[in-house]
PDB file of C-alpha atoms in Angstrom:
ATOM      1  CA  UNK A  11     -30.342-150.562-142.438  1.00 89.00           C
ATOM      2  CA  UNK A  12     -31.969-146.970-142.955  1.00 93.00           C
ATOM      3  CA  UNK A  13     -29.760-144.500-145.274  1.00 93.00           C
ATOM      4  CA  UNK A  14     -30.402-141.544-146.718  1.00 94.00           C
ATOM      5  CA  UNK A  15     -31.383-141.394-150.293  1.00 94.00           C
ATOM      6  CA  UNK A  16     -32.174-138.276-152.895  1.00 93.00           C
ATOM      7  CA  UNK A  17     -35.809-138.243-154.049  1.00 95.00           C
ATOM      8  CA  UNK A  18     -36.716-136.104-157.207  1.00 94.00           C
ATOM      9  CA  UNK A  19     -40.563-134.858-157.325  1.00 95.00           C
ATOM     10  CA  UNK A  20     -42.864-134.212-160.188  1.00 95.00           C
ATOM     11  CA  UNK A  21     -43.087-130.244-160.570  1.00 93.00           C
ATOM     12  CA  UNK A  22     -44.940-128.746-157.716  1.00 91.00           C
ATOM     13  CA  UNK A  23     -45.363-131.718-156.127  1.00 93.00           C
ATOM     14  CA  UNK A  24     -43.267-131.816-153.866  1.00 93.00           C
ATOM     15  CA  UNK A  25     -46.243-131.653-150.587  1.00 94.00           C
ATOM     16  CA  UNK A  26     -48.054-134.321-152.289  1.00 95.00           C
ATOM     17  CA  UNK A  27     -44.560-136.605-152.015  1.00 96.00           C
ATOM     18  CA  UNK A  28     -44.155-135.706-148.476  1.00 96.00           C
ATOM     19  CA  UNK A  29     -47.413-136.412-147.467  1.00 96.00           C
ATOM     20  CA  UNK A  30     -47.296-140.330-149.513  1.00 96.00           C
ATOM     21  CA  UNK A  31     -43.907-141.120-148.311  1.00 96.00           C
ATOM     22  CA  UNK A  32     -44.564-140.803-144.766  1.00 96.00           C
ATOM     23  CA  UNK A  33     -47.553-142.275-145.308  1.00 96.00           C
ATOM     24  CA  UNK A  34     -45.758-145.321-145.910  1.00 95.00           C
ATOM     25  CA  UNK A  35     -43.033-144.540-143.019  1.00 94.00           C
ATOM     26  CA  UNK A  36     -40.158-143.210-144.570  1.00 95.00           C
ATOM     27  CA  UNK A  37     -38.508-140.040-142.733  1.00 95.00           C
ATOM     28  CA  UNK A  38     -38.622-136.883-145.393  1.00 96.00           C
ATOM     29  CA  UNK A  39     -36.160-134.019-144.624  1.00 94.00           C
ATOM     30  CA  UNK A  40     -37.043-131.461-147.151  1.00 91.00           C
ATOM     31  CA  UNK A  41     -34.969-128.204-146.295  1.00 86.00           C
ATOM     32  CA  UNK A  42     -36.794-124.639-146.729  1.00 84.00           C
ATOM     33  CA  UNK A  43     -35.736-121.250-146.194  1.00 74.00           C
ATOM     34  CA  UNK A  44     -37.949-119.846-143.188  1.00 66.00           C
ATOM     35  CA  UNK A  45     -40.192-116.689-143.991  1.00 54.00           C
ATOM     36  CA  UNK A  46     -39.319-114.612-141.453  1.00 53.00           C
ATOM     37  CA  UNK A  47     -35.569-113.959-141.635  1.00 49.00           C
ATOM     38  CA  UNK A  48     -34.411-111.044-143.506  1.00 47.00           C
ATOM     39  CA  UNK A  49     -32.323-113.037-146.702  1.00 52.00           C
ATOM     40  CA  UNK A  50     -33.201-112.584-150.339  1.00 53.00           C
ATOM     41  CA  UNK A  51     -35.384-115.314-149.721  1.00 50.00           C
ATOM     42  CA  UNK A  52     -37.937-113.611-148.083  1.00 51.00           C
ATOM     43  CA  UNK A  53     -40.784-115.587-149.306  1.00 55.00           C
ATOM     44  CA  UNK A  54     -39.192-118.588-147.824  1.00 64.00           C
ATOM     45  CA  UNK A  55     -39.818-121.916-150.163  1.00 80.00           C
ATOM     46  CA  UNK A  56     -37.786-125.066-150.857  1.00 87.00           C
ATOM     47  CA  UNK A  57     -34.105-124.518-150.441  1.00 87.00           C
ATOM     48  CA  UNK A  58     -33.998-127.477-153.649  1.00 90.00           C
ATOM     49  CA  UNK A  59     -36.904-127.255-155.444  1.00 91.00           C
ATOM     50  CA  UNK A  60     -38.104-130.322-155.926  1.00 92.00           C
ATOM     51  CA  UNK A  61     -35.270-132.872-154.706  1.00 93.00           C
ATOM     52  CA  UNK A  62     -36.180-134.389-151.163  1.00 95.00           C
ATOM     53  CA  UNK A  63     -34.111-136.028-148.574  1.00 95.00           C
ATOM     54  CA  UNK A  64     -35.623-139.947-147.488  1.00 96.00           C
ATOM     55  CA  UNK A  65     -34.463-141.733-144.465  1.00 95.00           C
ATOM     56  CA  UNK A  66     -35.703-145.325-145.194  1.00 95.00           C
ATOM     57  CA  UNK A  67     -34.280-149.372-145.418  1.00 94.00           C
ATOM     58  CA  UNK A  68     -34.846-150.639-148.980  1.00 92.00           C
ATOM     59  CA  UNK A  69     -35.181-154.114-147.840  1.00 93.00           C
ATOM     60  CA  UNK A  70     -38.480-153.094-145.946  1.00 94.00           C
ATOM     61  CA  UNK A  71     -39.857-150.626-148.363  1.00 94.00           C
ATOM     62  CA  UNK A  72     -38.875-150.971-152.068  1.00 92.00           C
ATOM     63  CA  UNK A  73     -36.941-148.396-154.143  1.00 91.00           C
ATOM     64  CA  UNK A  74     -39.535-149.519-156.677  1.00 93.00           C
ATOM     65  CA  UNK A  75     -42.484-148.476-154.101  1.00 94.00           C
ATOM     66  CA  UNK A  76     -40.737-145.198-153.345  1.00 94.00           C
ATOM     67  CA  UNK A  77     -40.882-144.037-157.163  1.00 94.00           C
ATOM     68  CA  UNK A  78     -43.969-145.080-157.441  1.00 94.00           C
ATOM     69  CA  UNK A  79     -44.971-142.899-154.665  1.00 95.00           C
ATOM     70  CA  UNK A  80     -47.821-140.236-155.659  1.00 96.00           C
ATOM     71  CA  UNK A  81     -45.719-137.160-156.765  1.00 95.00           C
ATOM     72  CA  UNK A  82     -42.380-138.814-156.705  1.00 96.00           C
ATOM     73  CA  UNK A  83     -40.503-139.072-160.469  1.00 94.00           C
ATOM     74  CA  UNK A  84     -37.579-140.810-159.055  1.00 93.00           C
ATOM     75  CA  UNK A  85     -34.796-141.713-156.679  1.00 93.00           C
ATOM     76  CA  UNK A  86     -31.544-140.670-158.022  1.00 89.00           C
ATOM     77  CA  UNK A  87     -28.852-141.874-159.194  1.00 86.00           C
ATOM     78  CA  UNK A  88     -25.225-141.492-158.960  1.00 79.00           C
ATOM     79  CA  UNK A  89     -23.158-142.818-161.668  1.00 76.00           C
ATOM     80  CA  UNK A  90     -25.705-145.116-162.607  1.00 79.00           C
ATOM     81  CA  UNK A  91     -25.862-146.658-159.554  1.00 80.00           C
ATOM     82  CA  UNK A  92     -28.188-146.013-156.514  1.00 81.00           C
ATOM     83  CA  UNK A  93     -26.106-144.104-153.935  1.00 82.00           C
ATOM     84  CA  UNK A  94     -26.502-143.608-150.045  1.00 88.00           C
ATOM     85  CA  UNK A  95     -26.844-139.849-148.900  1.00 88.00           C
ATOM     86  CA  UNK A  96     -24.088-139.759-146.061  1.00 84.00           C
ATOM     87  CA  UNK A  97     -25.562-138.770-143.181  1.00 85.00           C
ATOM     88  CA  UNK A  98     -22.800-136.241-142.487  1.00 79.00           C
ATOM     89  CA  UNK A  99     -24.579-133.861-145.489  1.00 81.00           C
ATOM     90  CA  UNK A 100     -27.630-134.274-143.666  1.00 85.00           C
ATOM     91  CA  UNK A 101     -26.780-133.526-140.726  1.00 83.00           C
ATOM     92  CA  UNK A 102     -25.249-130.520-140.869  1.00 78.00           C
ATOM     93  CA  UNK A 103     -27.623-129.080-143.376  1.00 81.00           C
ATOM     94  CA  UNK A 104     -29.999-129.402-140.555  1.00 83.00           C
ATOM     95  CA  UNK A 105     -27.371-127.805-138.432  1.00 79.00           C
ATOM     96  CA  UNK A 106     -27.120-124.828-140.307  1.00 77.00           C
ATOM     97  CA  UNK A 107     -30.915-124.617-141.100  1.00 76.00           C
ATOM     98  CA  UNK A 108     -31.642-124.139-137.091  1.00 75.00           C
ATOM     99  CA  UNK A 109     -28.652-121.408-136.951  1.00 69.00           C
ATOM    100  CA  UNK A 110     -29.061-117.881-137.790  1.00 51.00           C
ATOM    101  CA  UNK A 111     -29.044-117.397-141.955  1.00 49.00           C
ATOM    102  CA  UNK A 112     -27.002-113.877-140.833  1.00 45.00           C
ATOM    103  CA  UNK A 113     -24.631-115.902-138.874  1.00 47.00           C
ATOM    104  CA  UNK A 114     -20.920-116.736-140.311  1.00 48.00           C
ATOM    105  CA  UNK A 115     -20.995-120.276-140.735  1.00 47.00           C
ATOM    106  CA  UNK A 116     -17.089-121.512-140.046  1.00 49.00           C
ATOM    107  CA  UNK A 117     -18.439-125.651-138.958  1.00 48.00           C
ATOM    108  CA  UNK A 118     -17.594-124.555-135.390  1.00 52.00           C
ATOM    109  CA  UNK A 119     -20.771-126.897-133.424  1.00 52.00           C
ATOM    110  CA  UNK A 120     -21.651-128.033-136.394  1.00 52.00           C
ATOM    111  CA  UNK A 121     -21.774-132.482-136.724  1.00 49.00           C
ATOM    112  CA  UNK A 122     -18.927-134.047-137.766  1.00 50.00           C
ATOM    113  CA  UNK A 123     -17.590-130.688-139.906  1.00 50.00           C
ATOM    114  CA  UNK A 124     -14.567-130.507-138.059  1.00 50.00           C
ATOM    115  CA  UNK A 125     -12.597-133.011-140.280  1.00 53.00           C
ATOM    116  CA  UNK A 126     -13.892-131.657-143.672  1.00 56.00           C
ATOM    117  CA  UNK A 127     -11.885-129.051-145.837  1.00 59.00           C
ATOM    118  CA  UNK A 128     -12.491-125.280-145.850  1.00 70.00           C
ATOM    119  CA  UNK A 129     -13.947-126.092-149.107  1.00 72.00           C
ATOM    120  CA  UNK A 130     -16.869-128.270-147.572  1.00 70.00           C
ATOM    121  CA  UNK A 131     -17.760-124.876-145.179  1.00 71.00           C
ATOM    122  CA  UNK A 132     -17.759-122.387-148.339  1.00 76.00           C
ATOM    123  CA  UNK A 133     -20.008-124.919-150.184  1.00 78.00           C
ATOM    124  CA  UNK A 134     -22.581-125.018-147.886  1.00 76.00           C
ATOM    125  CA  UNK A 135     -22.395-121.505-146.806  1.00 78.00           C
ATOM    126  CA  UNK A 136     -22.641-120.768-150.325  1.00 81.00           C
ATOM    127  CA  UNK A 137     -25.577-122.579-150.702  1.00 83.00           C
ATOM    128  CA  UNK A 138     -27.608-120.605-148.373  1.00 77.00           C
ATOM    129  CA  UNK A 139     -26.372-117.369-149.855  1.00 79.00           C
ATOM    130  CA  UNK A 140     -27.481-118.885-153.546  1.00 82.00           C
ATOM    131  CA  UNK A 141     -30.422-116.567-154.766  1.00 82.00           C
ATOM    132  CA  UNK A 142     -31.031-119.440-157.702  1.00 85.00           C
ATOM    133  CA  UNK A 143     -32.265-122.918-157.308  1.00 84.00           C
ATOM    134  CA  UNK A 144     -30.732-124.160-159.463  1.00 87.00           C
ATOM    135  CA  UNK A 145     -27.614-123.253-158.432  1.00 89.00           C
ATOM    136  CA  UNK A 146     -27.991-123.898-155.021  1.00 88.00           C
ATOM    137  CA  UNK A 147     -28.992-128.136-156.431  1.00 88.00           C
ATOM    138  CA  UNK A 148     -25.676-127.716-158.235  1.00 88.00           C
ATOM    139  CA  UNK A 149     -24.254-127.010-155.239  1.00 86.00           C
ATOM    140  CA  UNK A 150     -25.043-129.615-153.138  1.00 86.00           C
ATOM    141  CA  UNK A 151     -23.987-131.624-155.720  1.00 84.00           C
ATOM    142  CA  UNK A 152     -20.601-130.733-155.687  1.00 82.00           C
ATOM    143  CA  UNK A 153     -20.718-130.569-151.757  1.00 81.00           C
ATOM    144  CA  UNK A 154     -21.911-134.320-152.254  1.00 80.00           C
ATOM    145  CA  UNK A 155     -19.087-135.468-154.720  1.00 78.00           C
ATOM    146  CA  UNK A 156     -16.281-133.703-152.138  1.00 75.00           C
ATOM    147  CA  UNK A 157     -17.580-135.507-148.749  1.00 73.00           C
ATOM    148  CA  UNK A 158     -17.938-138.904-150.581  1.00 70.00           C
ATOM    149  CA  UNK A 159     -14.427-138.421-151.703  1.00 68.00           C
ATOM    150  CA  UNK A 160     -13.071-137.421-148.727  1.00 66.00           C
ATOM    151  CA  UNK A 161     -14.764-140.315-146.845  1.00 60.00           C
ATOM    152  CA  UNK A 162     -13.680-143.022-149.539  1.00 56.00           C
ATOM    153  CA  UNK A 163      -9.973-141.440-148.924  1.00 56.00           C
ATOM    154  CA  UNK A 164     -10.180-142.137-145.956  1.00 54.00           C
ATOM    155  CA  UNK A 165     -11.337-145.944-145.902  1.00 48.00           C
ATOM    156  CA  UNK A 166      -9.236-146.729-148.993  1.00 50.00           C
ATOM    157  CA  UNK A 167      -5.744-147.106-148.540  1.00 51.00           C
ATOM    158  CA  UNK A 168      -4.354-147.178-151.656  1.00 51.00           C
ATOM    159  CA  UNK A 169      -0.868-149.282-151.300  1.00 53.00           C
ATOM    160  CA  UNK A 170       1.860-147.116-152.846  1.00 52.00           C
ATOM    161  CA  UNK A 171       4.369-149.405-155.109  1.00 54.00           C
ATOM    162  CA  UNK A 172       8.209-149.183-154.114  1.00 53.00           C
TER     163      UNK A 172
END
């Protein structure tokens, strides 16, 4: 099944990546600020330098193909262990990508937002409004770490001893 996995690039090499992954059919979302709206990120660019988004199934292509990939370093890894990107994040990264960067971002339209906590919103608004890359990364990170512990909340039950 195709998930959604984090892909770290050599520096600057983040086109080169791109251009070898889809070569070999995975899907590469790699969000950028646009160059024409008026943000302090005028000169648009990667929104995380050099961290890409893959859509692929590891039993047809290899993990160990993808970080082999010209101007790939690695796939990350959560906890030691190779984690799925949910598809939620993705998805409404996109979403607020194609809105208006001067727009108030509140979830309303937005994929599968509508169950998430206020917290979830300010992250990602937040990372948008993030002059620093670095920062922004951090940010998703923590955006990450909230949704997958909302959505393991949700499928774990955990039986409460009387």
């Amino acid at each position: 099944m195709k998930n959604w996995y984090l892909v770290y690039c050599n520096y600057n090499q983040e086109d080169r990546a791109i251009i070898n992954l889809e070569r070999q059919g995975v899907q590469v979302f790699c969000p950028m600020f646009s160059r024409d709206n008026h943000s302090p990120h005028k000169k648009g660019g990667y929104i995380f330098p050099r961290y890409l988004f893959c859509l692929f199934n590891p039993e047809v292509i290899s993990k160990t193909t993808i970080n082999s990939t010209r101007g790939v370093s690695q796939l990350i890894k959560f906890g030691g262990r190779q984690e799925i990107i949910p598809r939620m994040v993705i998805e409404n990264l996109m979403f607020y990508i194609e809105r208006s960067p001067e727009a108030d971002f509140k979830g309303e339209g937005s994929p599968n937002l509508k169950n998430l906590s206020e917290k979830v919103s300010a992250i990602i608004k937040g990372i948008f409004s993030e002059c620093e890359s670095d920062k922004r990364v951090l940010l998703f990170f923590s955006l990450y770490s909230l949704i997958v512990r909302d959505i393991a909340k949700e499928i774990v039950e955990i039986p409460v001893k009387k």
